[in-house]
Structure formats: structure tokens, C-alpha cells
Amino acid sequence: MHQLSQEMKSCIEECLRCYQVCLGTAMTHCIEVGGKHTEPQHFRLMMDCVAVCQLAAELMSHKSQFHRQTCALCVEICEVCAHDCEALMGMEECVAACRSCAEACRAMV
């Protein structure tokens, strides 16, 4: 049985970190601050990021034949999420996690 490559293990870790950071930020910081942080488009984007990061990690973990396509989508969503979060105050950790995840997933595509 083949083990996961170190590159794939690192990507899974980045995806899970981004999942945790975005979910935690959305459910605490965004909800507490309100305003633009909870506008539907921004909040949905954050939930999309959470979902795709979790899915990408899961598919890589079991060596799914579809992990490359999911990682490509993860790159796209994480980049848009990072850009959107960058325009709001207090979202630096989310921006950094999204950018790091996008970079790791780009290597998997």
C-alpha cells in the first residue's frame, strides 16, 4: 500500500487549517462584528471555502481520482475568499490561511 507523498500530506494539513480558520472566523469574528462581515455574499463565500477545503482534504486522504479537480476548485475559491476577506478588518488570519491553502492545492493540480 502506497503512503501519501509528503507534498500531499502538507496540502491536506493546509486545507484542514484553512477549513478551521475560515469556519472559526466566520462563526466568531464575522458574526460578532456584523455589517459587511455578515453580508450574504461574503458569508456564503466563507462557507464555500470551508466546504471545499474540507472536501479537498478528504479526497486527498483517500487518494480519490477526483482530488486534482477538487484542488483546482479549492485554489479558485481560496483566492477569491482571500481577496474578499482582505477588504475587511480583522481577517488577516483568514487571508493568510486561504493564500497558503491555495498555494498548496495549486501544487496538487
PDB file of C-alpha atoms in Angstrom:
ATOM      1  CA  MET A   1       0.000   0.000   0.000  1.00  0.00           C
ATOM      2  CA  HIS A   2       1.402   3.369  -1.040  1.00  0.00           C
ATOM      3  CA  GLN A   3       1.701   6.095   1.517  1.00  0.00           C
ATOM      4  CA  LEU A   4       0.675   9.650   0.764  1.00  0.00           C
ATOM      5  CA  SER A   5       3.502  11.837  -0.501  1.00  0.00           C
ATOM      6  CA  GLN A   6       4.875  14.491   1.847  1.00  0.00           C
ATOM      7  CA  GLU A   7       3.569  17.147  -0.559  1.00  0.00           C
ATOM      8  CA  MET A   8       0.054  15.697  -0.366  1.00  0.00           C
ATOM      9  CA  LYS A   9       0.228  15.395   3.431  1.00  0.00           C
ATOM     10  CA  SER A  10       1.246  19.063   3.632  1.00  0.00           C
ATOM     11  CA  CYS A  11      -1.606  20.044   1.330  1.00  0.00           C
ATOM     12  CA  ILE A  12      -4.111  18.122   3.457  1.00  0.00           C
ATOM     13  CA  GLU A  13      -2.797  19.954   6.540  1.00  0.00           C
ATOM     14  CA  GLU A  14      -3.129  23.335   4.799  1.00  0.00           C
ATOM     15  CA  CYS A  15      -6.676  22.515   3.677  1.00  0.00           C
ATOM     16  CA  LEU A  16      -7.686  21.478   7.186  1.00  0.00           C
ATOM     17  CA  ARG A  17      -6.065  24.573   8.684  1.00  0.00           C
ATOM     18  CA  CYS A  18      -7.904  26.816   6.215  1.00  0.00           C
ATOM     19  CA  TYR A  19     -11.140  24.956   6.957  1.00  0.00           C
ATOM     20  CA  GLN A  20     -10.704  25.558  10.697  1.00  0.00           C
ATOM     21  CA  VAL A  21      -9.591  29.184  10.403  1.00  0.00           C
ATOM     22  CA  CYS A  22     -12.362  30.190   7.982  1.00  0.00           C
ATOM     23  CA  LEU A  23     -15.079  28.387   9.917  1.00  0.00           C
ATOM     24  CA  GLY A  24     -13.892  29.777  13.241  1.00  0.00           C
ATOM     25  CA  THR A  25     -13.525  33.299  11.852  1.00  0.00           C
ATOM     26  CA  ALA A  26     -16.953  33.242  10.221  1.00  0.00           C
ATOM     27  CA  MET A  27     -18.707  31.894  13.295  1.00  0.00           C
ATOM     28  CA  THR A  28     -16.998  34.200  15.789  1.00  0.00           C
ATOM     29  CA  HIS A  29     -15.384  37.323  14.345  1.00  0.00           C
ATOM     30  CA  CYS A  30     -17.769  37.865  11.411  1.00  0.00           C
ATOM     31  CA  ILE A  31     -20.934  37.239  13.384  1.00  0.00           C
ATOM     32  CA  GLU A  32     -19.729  39.397  16.290  1.00  0.00           C
ATOM     33  CA  VAL A  33     -18.626  42.316  14.066  1.00  0.00           C
ATOM     34  CA  GLY A  34     -21.617  42.140  11.730  1.00  0.00           C
ATOM     35  CA  GLY A  35     -22.058  44.647   8.918  1.00  0.00           C
ATOM     36  CA  LYS A  36     -20.075  43.760   5.800  1.00  0.00           C
ATOM     37  CA  HIS A  37     -18.696  40.704   7.603  1.00  0.00           C
ATOM     38  CA  THR A  38     -22.160  39.104   7.575  1.00  0.00           C
ATOM     39  CA  GLU A  39     -23.404  40.265   4.193  1.00  0.00           C
ATOM     40  CA  PRO A  40     -24.758  37.198   2.381  1.00  0.00           C
ATOM     41  CA  GLN A  41     -22.240  37.191  -0.476  1.00  0.00           C
ATOM     42  CA  HIS A  42     -19.238  37.366   1.885  1.00  0.00           C
ATOM     43  CA  PHE A  43     -20.617  34.868   4.380  1.00  0.00           C
ATOM     44  CA  ARG A  44     -21.565  32.365   1.642  1.00  0.00           C
ATOM     45  CA  LEU A  45     -18.095  32.696   0.153  1.00  0.00           C
ATOM     46  CA  MET A  46     -16.547  31.859   3.503  1.00  0.00           C
ATOM     47  CA  MET A  47     -18.817  28.812   3.834  1.00  0.00           C
ATOM     48  CA  ASP A  48     -17.867  27.753   0.281  1.00  0.00           C
ATOM     49  CA  CYS A  49     -14.219  27.997   1.302  1.00  0.00           C
ATOM     50  CA  VAL A  50     -14.866  25.915   4.413  1.00  0.00           C
ATOM     51  CA  ALA A  51     -16.691  23.244   2.390  1.00  0.00           C
ATOM     52  CA  VAL A  52     -14.183  22.984  -0.460  1.00  0.00           C
ATOM     53  CA  CYS A  53     -11.189  22.840   1.882  1.00  0.00           C
ATOM     54  CA  GLN A  54     -12.780  20.009   3.839  1.00  0.00           C
ATOM     55  CA  LEU A  55     -13.693  18.139   0.646  1.00  0.00           C
ATOM     56  CA  ALA A  56     -10.229  18.559  -0.873  1.00  0.00           C
ATOM     57  CA  ALA A  57      -8.603  17.197   2.303  1.00  0.00           C
ATOM     58  CA  GLU A  58     -10.979  14.236   2.379  1.00  0.00           C
ATOM     59  CA  LEU A  59     -10.456  13.333  -1.286  1.00  0.00           C
ATOM     60  CA  MET A  60      -6.681  13.541  -0.996  1.00  0.00           C
ATOM     61  CA  SER A  61      -6.766  11.468   2.200  1.00  0.00           C
ATOM     62  CA  HIS A  62      -8.303   8.507   0.427  1.00  0.00           C
ATOM     63  CA  LYS A  63      -6.479   9.081  -2.878  1.00  0.00           C
ATOM     64  CA  SER A  64      -9.627   9.862  -4.830  1.00  0.00           C
ATOM     65  CA  GLN A  65      -9.267  10.045  -8.581  1.00  0.00           C
ATOM     66  CA  PHE A  66     -11.046  13.415  -8.361  1.00  0.00           C
ATOM     67  CA  HIS A  67      -8.678  15.158  -5.958  1.00  0.00           C
ATOM     68  CA  ARG A  68      -6.986  17.215  -8.690  1.00  0.00           C
ATOM     69  CA  GLN A  69     -10.261  18.733  -9.865  1.00  0.00           C
ATOM     70  CA  THR A  70     -11.283  19.477  -6.297  1.00  0.00           C
ATOM     71  CA  CYS A  71      -7.895  21.035  -5.559  1.00  0.00           C
ATOM     72  CA  ALA A  72      -8.267  23.246  -8.646  1.00  0.00           C
ATOM     73  CA  LEU A  73     -11.641  24.458  -7.362  1.00  0.00           C
ATOM     74  CA  CYS A  74     -10.120  24.931  -3.905  1.00  0.00           C
ATOM     75  CA  VAL A  75      -7.426  27.189  -5.401  1.00  0.00           C
ATOM     76  CA  GLU A  76     -10.065  29.319  -7.105  1.00  0.00           C
ATOM     77  CA  ILE A  77     -12.340  29.646  -4.071  1.00  0.00           C
ATOM     78  CA  CYS A  78      -9.475  30.270  -1.620  1.00  0.00           C
ATOM     79  CA  GLU A  79      -8.062  33.031  -3.823  1.00  0.00           C
ATOM     80  CA  VAL A  80     -11.450  34.760  -4.092  1.00  0.00           C
ATOM     81  CA  CYS A  81     -12.047  34.334  -0.352  1.00  0.00           C
ATOM     82  CA  ALA A  82      -8.621  35.779   0.495  1.00  0.00           C
ATOM     83  CA  HIS A  83      -9.272  38.790  -1.724  1.00  0.00           C
ATOM     84  CA  ASP A  84     -12.738  39.338  -0.230  1.00  0.00           C
ATOM     85  CA  CYS A  85     -11.514  38.969   3.364  1.00  0.00           C
ATOM     86  CA  GLU A  86      -8.585  41.299   2.739  1.00  0.00           C
ATOM     87  CA  ALA A  87     -11.040  44.163   2.238  1.00  0.00           C
ATOM     88  CA  LEU A  88     -12.448  43.681   5.758  1.00  0.00           C
ATOM     89  CA  MET A  89     -10.849  44.468   9.111  1.00  0.00           C
ATOM     90  CA  GLY A  90      -9.612  41.695  11.384  1.00  0.00           C
ATOM     91  CA  MET A  91      -9.492  38.999   8.709  1.00  0.00           C
ATOM     92  CA  GLU A  92      -5.697  38.662   8.404  1.00  0.00           C
ATOM     93  CA  GLU A  93      -5.566  35.085   9.682  1.00  0.00           C
ATOM     94  CA  CYS A  94      -8.234  34.021   7.201  1.00  0.00           C
ATOM     95  CA  VAL A  95      -6.438  35.752   4.327  1.00  0.00           C
ATOM     96  CA  ALA A  96      -3.149  34.031   5.216  1.00  0.00           C
ATOM     97  CA  ALA A  97      -4.778  30.597   5.581  1.00  0.00           C
ATOM     98  CA  CYS A  98      -6.588  30.941   2.247  1.00  0.00           C
ATOM     99  CA  ARG A  99      -3.440  32.005   0.413  1.00  0.00           C
ATOM    100  CA  SER A 100      -1.395  29.205   1.934  1.00  0.00           C
ATOM    101  CA  CYS A 101      -4.063  26.638   1.083  1.00  0.00           C
ATOM    102  CA  ALA A 102      -4.354  27.923  -2.496  1.00  0.00           C
ATOM    103  CA  GLU A 103      -0.604  27.623  -2.940  1.00  0.00           C
ATOM    104  CA  ALA A 104      -0.525  24.066  -1.574  1.00  0.00           C
ATOM    105  CA  CYS A 105      -3.507  22.983  -3.690  1.00  0.00           C
ATOM    106  CA  ARG A 106      -2.004  24.545  -6.825  1.00  0.00           C
ATOM    107  CA  ALA A 107       0.875  22.085  -6.441  1.00  0.00           C
ATOM    108  CA  MET A 108      -1.607  19.177  -6.369  1.00  0.00           C
ATOM    109  CA  VAL A 109      -3.289  20.205  -9.629  1.00  0.00           C
TER     110      VAL A 109
END
